[in-house]
Amino acid sequence: MIVLFNCTCAVPTTMDSFHPVPVKVNPDLQKERDAALFNPVELTYLKDGGKDKTERRRRCELLAINDPDLQHKDISFMARNERYSNAVRKAVIIARKIKEHRLTNMEEKQLYISAATQYDTYGFGLHYGMFLPALSAQCDEEQRNYWLPLAENLKILGTYAQTELGHGTFIRGLETTAIYDPKTEEFVLHTPTLSALKWWPGNMGKTATHAVVLAQLYTNGKSYGLHPFIVQLRSLENHQPLPGITLGDIGPKLGFHSFDNGFLGFDHVRIPRRNMLMKYSQVSPDGFYIKPIHAKLTYSTMVEARVTLVSDIAYSLSQAVTIAVRYSAVRRQTEQIKGVKEPQILDYRTQQLKLFPYLAAAYAFTFTSFVITGRYIEVQNEMNDGNMESLSELHALSAGLKAFTSYVGNEGIEVCRLSCGGHGYSQASGFPELYTLTAPISTFEGENTVMLLQTARYLMKCATTAKRGLELPRFVLYLSQRQKGQCPARNESDLLDHGLLSDAFEHRARRLVIEAAQKMQSNIGKGNPQHVAWNNCHMYLLKAASAHCHFYVVQTFVKYINDTEMSDAVRDILTSLCQFYALHGIWQNAGDFLQDGYMNGNQLDMVQSLVGKLLDKIRINAVALVDAFDFRDEILCSKLGKYDGNVYEAMYEWAKNSPLNKTEVHDSYNKYLRPLMQSSKAKL
Amino acid sequence: MIVLFNCTCAVPTTMDSFHPVPVKVNPDLQKERDAALFNPVELTYLKDGGKDKTERRRRCELLAINDPDLQHKDISFMARNERYSNAVRKAVIIARKIKEHRLTNMEEKQLYISAATQYDTYGFGLHYGMFLPALSAQCDEEQRNYWLPLAENLKILGTYAQTELGHGTFIRGLETTAIYDPKTEEFVLHTPTLSALKWWPGNMGKTATHAVVLAQLYTNGKSYGLHPFIVQLRSLENHQPLPGITLGDIGPKLGFHSFDNGFLGFDHVRIPRRNMLMKYSQVSPDGFYIKPIHAKLTYSTMVEARVTLVSDIAYSLSQAVTIAVRYSAVRRQTEQIKGVKEPQILDYRTQQLKLFPYLAAAYAFTFTSFVITGRYIEVQNEMNDGNMESLSELHALSAGLKAFTSYVGNEGIEVCRLSCGGHGYSQASGFPELYTLTAPISTFEGENTVMLLQTARYLMKCATTAKRGLELPRFVLYLSQRQKGQCPARNESDLLDHGLLSDAFEHRARRLVIEAAQKMQSNIGKGNPQHVAWNNCHMYLLKAASAHCHFYVVQTFVKYINDTEMSDAVRDILTSLCQFYALHGIWQNAGDFLQDGYMNGNQLDMVQSLVGKLLDKIRINAVALVDAFDFRDEILCSKLGKYDGNVYEAMYEWAKNSPLNKTEVHDSYNKYLRPLMQSSKAKL
């Protein structure tokens, strides 16, 4: 790949050269870095996928970080209106800069945008993330030639309008209609009920001029289900909503404050026939419907989105543990021996027990995201050759992993926040923005519970296939293997064996999948219809799907270490992390391993004891492990997680800029407090 | 108690009369209400502590709700500066109204304030919640006579300044100094380091004129530890900070946006000797230090605060489940049978599994809060008679329960939010405000992990006492009883027995406490000093403390049902809730019950099966169970949780008022988007 940067900056290739030289580094943090048993930059290369990728990422990031045009005051100090304006302003600058820097490669663009927006949302996020891809994927050639240049050159700004006020994940229930009128060769888009209002699409409230709208297609009096239509929402002259279109912002949310998630209603809005995106389905001028060859093609976009989310979660979780681990090295608390300095809170077992499971998970999820991204590319290539076989397998895997990792990710960010005590609650810590940005992943691109049930549905099919002795895809092959009797571990060192640990998770997953299948069968045997039995078995199905995903992550972590070239020092620490991830998982889900006697109480005692021992092995490398995530302060946006560890100075400087500190005496004093306090003569 | 309301409104005494008559009730919600097997108002009386208390609460709430002076636009639409002003404005009105309505009783005042502030913070929260109580508790008589009237009549506004930038829960580490100067008979208050800045106290940034400041007392060259001093911060003429005082807002946070949490630094600020609060300790004019009789007296305020927090958490969790259960009754999703209406999401097992554990916990915590509040009053009375014996017992219990319940409470609010799909993320749902207001309970009034370790420390002492055959206080008496061998349940109906369930939790708690004590012993036996052994055993200690609290809640729930008069219908549903709470707890912590063989795999299967069956029993009463919490819409502040169930209409009306919708075209269009999009001729 040829890098065409329009800049001459040297590429930083060590840890130290990437971060600006601090005046002083907090000595506790320096001590941690000096004591680490491996070189973090080596691990950075691994988690980026190679030294060249690290260099490219750093180059893209520095391009944004060092650009004076992209600087502004902390978004925490802006009201929502100002945040929205700022996001639009930056989006416009970013568009211009991408051209200037000649960033043509998609990955580089994304790296650059991500660094330029920092921890805020991107003002044209839906345009680039959904509108353009939808056009690319669903336009026929003539349509592509017309729409893509307009969208790529930002002559129009788009969004993707699917979700409605009354329907989200269950998309068949969407109510917006597109009725074909052969007389005028137009579709009539209409919002038949209040609950049919499009609701939530990003950038739709105030920004977008166009939308790809999902609506129920009717032609010749017949319903053909959901189809995509491109609809102009606002005038290109003055940005006013077009006649028949009701449009607005849906109001403030837990986060995403810079984002104008919108509502959209149609009052019999007419669009030309050719505004239906016609790559797969068509409606002829006289209203004849031509159906697509592969129904599955439309849902490969969802699979892609979920695959991407797994790496997004790994990224957010990495940020959270970076902040918390660094702060825990700097923060000292509670004198243990009179007169002796208070210990670093990172030395407390309780703190380690909070942070290290998520530190391990951040790496586990990073490696997992490699594997499913790779698998997605394979399946994509197969599909391009007309082979759809693996799509449902990947769909089941990506749905489950998205749910499993986002659950752990959100929980982990909150645990990290809480591990910083009260300061985690301040926006200076970076956690509030991080949490509120990551939290909606649990509901968007498919609600997590529904996702796990989709995985479960696939697993139930596989269990039946296995029972019949038929072949299964690789990642569920274990379901057709015989259940092992008992965990063979006799002592602690047996329990450190990666193979044995992976087997334990395999056993648990298989048992829970088979148990769920049996419960389904017995429920149906009692005369319940399929959907009732399914509902009755939800608790078994969720557990099965989750155990399956957990096993997949453990197995992938193990395999990554086995198959990847790395120095002994890095292998050593990753091995400990992987052991810890698995053993901690057993400890936390002990019931699942004990219930059928696969493990016994004695083995579980050993598990618990090993969890304690591994904390020490991770402890010494903890700061280096988070340094290896390689976040510049400008991207981490946390005063607690600063690379130089000068935490309190940074918090104080930040607080001084709080808008409430603009004046020593707030307006409300003269308006409200003074009259109250001086209502009769003060007695002081 | 004589109620002295200056109003003649009739007191609503049924469910229907308390809520305004809706134009229409969502039929699904009405159906739920009609089908419930008990009368919710009966349960309302129980959870309020009696019919008279319900009536009083309703009266206080209506007084605020119906007052036009207290109305304003939704705080979600205000920027922080406006929110702060609004909170101050309302605090001033509330102060005036309390006088007008002659609300002299403390509980009535609090009920009124709570209703008047709705889900926002109270502008004089620290003045009434900490400053006045600190003055009452720690002033000697002369000081009381001087300061209390000033504070009560709002001639001065106060806060309580304890926490510093570098120290929170470990208060001995606080660094602010108060050095006595006998020459001038003054204390010199000073902030010796950056980390000694007072940080976090509420209302301190912009509101308070005075503070009770905790500082390390030095006199005659000797240190005497932390003592309280009253310090004037701002001029009573013009509200400017006084010389030597640095003061400001600490900046935005995850929530509490209306609150001016502040920082405060002293540069050798001199205050008169008599500004030290001298009820317990004194410094004489010549600098002689007189120490308090009971060192423990100072920490009874912390115990009180934690006891109160348990009921605050029960309240917040009740709000969360009210919103989620009502919305789940109204929301229909995913067609099961072609052509048949989509089911209410409350019918899905997955949804029930999310909500009902927290519905049960909300009741369990409500009843638990009764018992520890009662115990607090007993202990308070004993202390007034000079008997300090029970304080450490109550301290241990309240610390652990605060941690245990706030952990579950915060988790529950998030689970409820997520159970509402994407809409839970909108501020229209009420969840963002609810979560961010409840989240800091995990860190304030003692960080949760530290709290659990304090409980564990007490339990370890008790384990030793029990081993020596000495007597233990009532609530830890079980530690001296012999461990039972095995859970005697042979069938599912055995497992519904309250006594058996309580025994199971007792067994688990005892086992884990004893195990932790043994681990401590063996660690010390290996030559580790006490504090190292303690740290090494953290994971066992936390588990033990948490299991102890869990047992306490189960036991209290059981006892409440046994000891309280109620109708059969209410007893029936509370019994199911209690069984569910306990069985779900066993299922979620299965490892703890299986590890030592107390339960076997077969029993656990039955537990899991019963959890499923009890869902049905709760399902039919779910809406009535949340109606019984008796929240008026004005207090719940949720469009999703509305009493009339007209959810989507309310969300749409709310969204229209979003500040971004003030104009159809946002300013940023002309500033940024138009130049970009029209940079060369548009091709459309």
GROMACS .gro file of C-alpha atoms in nm, chain B residues 36-230:
model
  195
  720ALA     CA    1  -5.427  -0.803   3.899
  721LEU     CA    2  -5.504  -1.032   4.190
  722PHE     CA    3  -5.463  -0.775   4.468
  723ASN     CA    4  -5.548  -0.414   4.540
  724PRO     CA    5  -5.232  -0.208   4.490
  725VAL     CA    6  -5.329   0.065   4.733
  726GLU     CA    7  -5.302  -0.191   5.014
  727LEU     CA    8  -4.942  -0.251   4.920
  728THR     CA    9  -4.885   0.124   4.893
  729TYR     CA   10  -4.985   0.157   5.256
  730LEU     CA   11  -4.741  -0.116   5.351
  731LYS     CA   12  -4.446   0.031   5.165
  732ASP     CA   13  -4.517   0.377   5.307
  733GLY     CA   14  -4.547   0.233   5.656
  734GLY     CA   15  -4.922   0.282   5.700
  735LYS     CA   16  -5.228   0.445   5.548
  736ASP     CA   17  -5.174   0.770   5.736
  737LYS     CA   18  -4.822   0.794   5.601
  738THR     CA   19  -4.944   0.737   5.246
  739GLU     CA   20  -5.199   1.013   5.288
  740ARG     CA   21  -4.943   1.249   5.429
  741ARG     CA   22  -4.699   1.175   5.149
  742ARG     CA   23  -4.963   1.226   4.886
  743ARG     CA   24  -5.070   1.552   5.045
  744CYS     CA   25  -4.713   1.685   5.050
  745GLU     CA   26  -4.656   1.576   4.692
  746LEU     CA   27  -4.974   1.734   4.562
  747LEU     CA   28  -4.889   2.057   4.738
  748ALA     CA   29  -4.576   2.078   4.524
  749ILE     CA   30  -4.713   1.924   4.206
  750ASN     CA   31  -5.011   2.160   4.190
  751ASP     CA   32  -4.811   2.474   4.261
  752PRO     CA   33  -4.776   2.692   3.949
  753ASP     CA   34  -4.471   2.870   4.093
  754LEU     CA   35  -4.276   2.545   4.078
  755GLN     CA   36  -4.342   2.466   3.713
  756HIS     CA   37  -4.080   2.511   3.443
  757LYS     CA   38  -3.971   2.358   3.117
  758ASP     CA   39  -3.810   2.014   3.126
  759ILE     CA   40  -3.461   2.035   3.275
  760SER     CA   41  -3.340   1.805   2.996
  761PHE     CA   42  -3.373   2.103   2.764
  762MET     CA   43  -3.161   2.335   2.979
  763ALA     CA   44  -2.787   2.388   2.948
  764ARG     CA   45  -2.595   2.345   3.271
  765ASN     CA   46  -2.582   2.714   3.353
  766GLU     CA   47  -2.958   2.741   3.319
  767ARG     CA   48  -3.008   2.426   3.522
  768TYR     CA   49  -2.800   2.568   3.805
  769SER     CA   50  -2.998   2.895   3.801
  770ASN     CA   51  -3.324   2.706   3.793
  771ALA     CA   52  -3.222   2.494   4.091
  772VAL     CA   53  -3.130   2.805   4.291
  773ARG     CA   54  -3.454   2.976   4.192
  774LYS     CA   55  -3.657   2.675   4.301
  775ALA     CA   56  -3.465   2.635   4.626
  776VAL     CA   57  -3.556   2.993   4.714
  777ILE     CA   58  -3.923   2.934   4.630
  778ILE     CA   59  -3.927   2.608   4.823
  779ALA     CA   60  -3.786   2.782   5.130
  780ARG     CA   61  -4.062   3.041   5.111
  781LYS     CA   62  -4.336   2.785   5.049
  782ILE     CA   63  -4.232   2.564   5.338
  783LYS     CA   64  -4.299   2.861   5.564
  784GLU     CA   65  -4.624   2.946   5.389
  785HIS     CA   66  -4.752   2.591   5.421
  786ARG     CA   67  -4.626   2.576   5.778
  787LEU     CA   68  -4.442   2.250   5.714
  788THR     CA   69  -4.258   2.217   6.041
  789ASN     CA   70  -4.226   1.841   6.063
  790MET     CA   71  -3.894   1.718   5.921
  791GLU     CA   72  -4.040   1.426   5.726
  792GLU     CA   73  -4.305   1.648   5.568
  793LYS     CA   74  -4.043   1.900   5.469
  794GLN     CA   75  -3.843   1.630   5.302
  795LEU     CA   76  -4.143   1.487   5.122
  796TYR     CA   77  -4.234   1.831   4.999
  797ILE     CA   78  -3.881   1.916   4.885
  798SER     CA   79  -3.847   1.586   4.708
  799ALA     CA   80  -4.172   1.640   4.517
  800ALA     CA   81  -4.090   2.004   4.443
  801THR     CA   82  -3.747   1.930   4.300
  802GLN     CA   83  -3.878   1.625   4.110
  803TYR     CA   84  -3.588   1.437   3.968
  804ASP     CA   85  -3.348   1.727   3.991
  805THR     CA   86  -3.110   1.800   4.278
  806TYR     CA   87  -3.204   2.048   4.549
  807GLY     CA   88  -3.024   2.383   4.536
  808PHE     CA   89  -2.984   2.397   4.914
  809GLY     CA   90  -2.927   2.022   4.948
  810LEU     CA   91  -2.601   2.048   5.137
  811HIS     CA   92  -2.727   2.332   5.353
  812TYR     CA   93  -3.013   2.124   5.488
  813GLY     CA   94  -2.862   1.781   5.443
  814MET     CA   95  -2.515   1.830   5.587
  815PHE     CA   96  -2.441   2.185   5.705
  816LEU     CA   97  -2.733   2.222   5.946
  817PRO     CA   98  -2.702   1.866   6.083
  818ALA     CA   99  -2.327   1.917   6.133
  819LEU     CA  100  -2.388   2.240   6.322
  820SER     CA  101  -2.663   2.077   6.530
  821ALA     CA  102  -2.446   1.781   6.614
  822GLN     CA  103  -2.111   1.945   6.671
  823CYS     CA  104  -2.172   2.296   6.809
  824ASP     CA  105  -2.165   2.357   7.181
  825GLU     CA  106  -2.463   2.541   7.320
  826GLU     CA  107  -2.332   2.890   7.275
  827GLN     CA  108  -2.230   2.811   6.919
  828ARG     CA  109  -2.569   2.660   6.846
  829ASN     CA  110  -2.742   2.971   6.969
  830TYR     CA  111  -2.534   3.183   6.742
  831TRP     CA  112  -2.515   2.975   6.423
  832LEU     CA  113  -2.837   2.779   6.404
  833PRO     CA  114  -3.075   3.074   6.371
  834LEU     CA  115  -2.857   3.224   6.099
  835ALA     CA  116  -2.854   2.897   5.910
  836GLU     CA  117  -3.219   2.811   5.970
  837ASN     CA  118  -3.332   3.152   5.852
  838LEU     CA  119  -3.107   3.131   5.547
  839LYS     CA  120  -2.906   3.437   5.643
  840ILE     CA  121  -2.611   3.219   5.558
  841LEU     CA  122  -2.594   2.924   5.319
  842GLY     CA  123  -2.369   2.638   5.406
  843THR     CA  124  -2.198   2.327   5.282
  844TYR     CA  125  -1.983   2.052   5.432
  845ALA     CA  126  -1.624   2.043   5.309
  846GLN     CA  127  -1.452   1.715   5.384
  847THR     CA  128  -1.335   1.536   5.068
  848GLU     CA  129  -1.017   1.663   4.901
  849LEU     CA  130  -0.874   1.624   4.555
  850GLY     CA  131  -0.632   1.359   4.683
  851HIS     CA  132  -0.836   1.193   4.959
  852GLY     CA  133  -1.191   1.068   4.989
  853THR     CA  134  -1.300   0.766   5.185
  854PHE     CA  135  -0.972   0.744   5.378
  855ILE     CA  136  -1.041   1.060   5.576
  856ARG     CA  137  -0.738   1.035   5.802
  857GLY     CA  138  -0.535   1.119   5.494
  858LEU     CA  139  -0.694   1.463   5.450
  859GLU     CA  140  -0.429   1.734   5.433
  860THR     CA  141  -0.597   2.068   5.503
  861THR     CA  142  -0.450   2.213   5.822
  862ALA     CA  143  -0.593   2.428   6.100
  863ILE     CA  144  -0.305   2.556   6.312
  864TYR     CA  145  -0.392   2.734   6.631
  865ASP     CA  146  -0.224   3.067   6.698
  866PRO     CA  147  -0.263   3.151   7.068
  867LYS     CA  148  -0.127   3.505   7.014
  868THR     CA  149  -0.434   3.612   6.820
  869GLU     CA  150  -0.659   3.330   6.942
  870GLU     CA  151  -0.722   3.225   6.587
  871PHE     CA  152  -0.692   2.915   6.373
  872VAL     CA  153  -0.503   2.945   6.049
  873LEU     CA  154  -0.663   2.732   5.778
  874HIS     CA  155  -0.434   2.632   5.497
  875THR     CA  156  -0.419   2.415   5.188
  876PRO     CA  157  -0.060   2.292   5.188
  877THR     CA  158  -0.063   2.107   4.854
  878LEU     CA  159  -0.266   2.089   4.535
  879SER     CA  160  -0.411   1.754   4.641
  880ALA     CA  161  -0.536   1.917   4.964
  881LEU     CA  162  -0.786   2.133   4.775
  882LYS     CA  163  -1.134   2.058   4.903
  883TRP     CA  164  -1.302   1.895   4.605
  884TRP     CA  165  -1.658   1.771   4.542
  885PRO     CA  166  -1.864   1.932   4.822
  886GLY     CA  167  -2.206   2.012   4.678
  887ASN     CA  168  -2.332   2.372   4.652
  888MET     CA  169  -1.980   2.491   4.733
  889GLY     CA  170  -1.878   2.619   4.391
  890LYS     CA  171  -2.115   2.912   4.358
  891THR     CA  172  -2.386   2.896   4.626
  892ALA     CA  173  -2.254   2.855   4.980
  893THR     CA  174  -2.139   3.147   5.192
  894HIS     CA  175  -2.012   2.924   5.473
  895ALA     CA  176  -1.875   2.576   5.515
  896VAL     CA  177  -1.810   2.331   5.792
  897VAL     CA  178  -1.453   2.242   5.699
  898LEU     CA  179  -1.279   1.926   5.817
  899ALA     CA  180  -0.911   1.996   5.883
  900GLN     CA  181  -0.616   1.850   6.071
  901LEU     CA  182  -0.593   2.038   6.397
  902TYR     CA  183  -0.250   2.146   6.527
  903THR     CA  184  -0.199   2.326   6.855
  904ASN     CA  185   0.113   2.370   7.061
  905GLY     CA  186   0.305   2.199   6.782
  906LYS     CA  187   0.108   1.879   6.811
  907SER     CA  188  -0.135   1.714   6.571
  908TYR     CA  189  -0.476   1.609   6.701
  909GLY     CA  190  -0.642   1.478   6.388
  910LEU     CA  191  -0.948   1.590   6.202
  911HIS     CA  192  -1.184   1.848   6.348
  912PRO     CA  193  -1.471   2.058   6.214
  913PHE     CA  194  -1.446   2.437   6.172
  914ILE     CA  195  -1.702   2.680   6.043
   0.00000   0.00000   0.00000
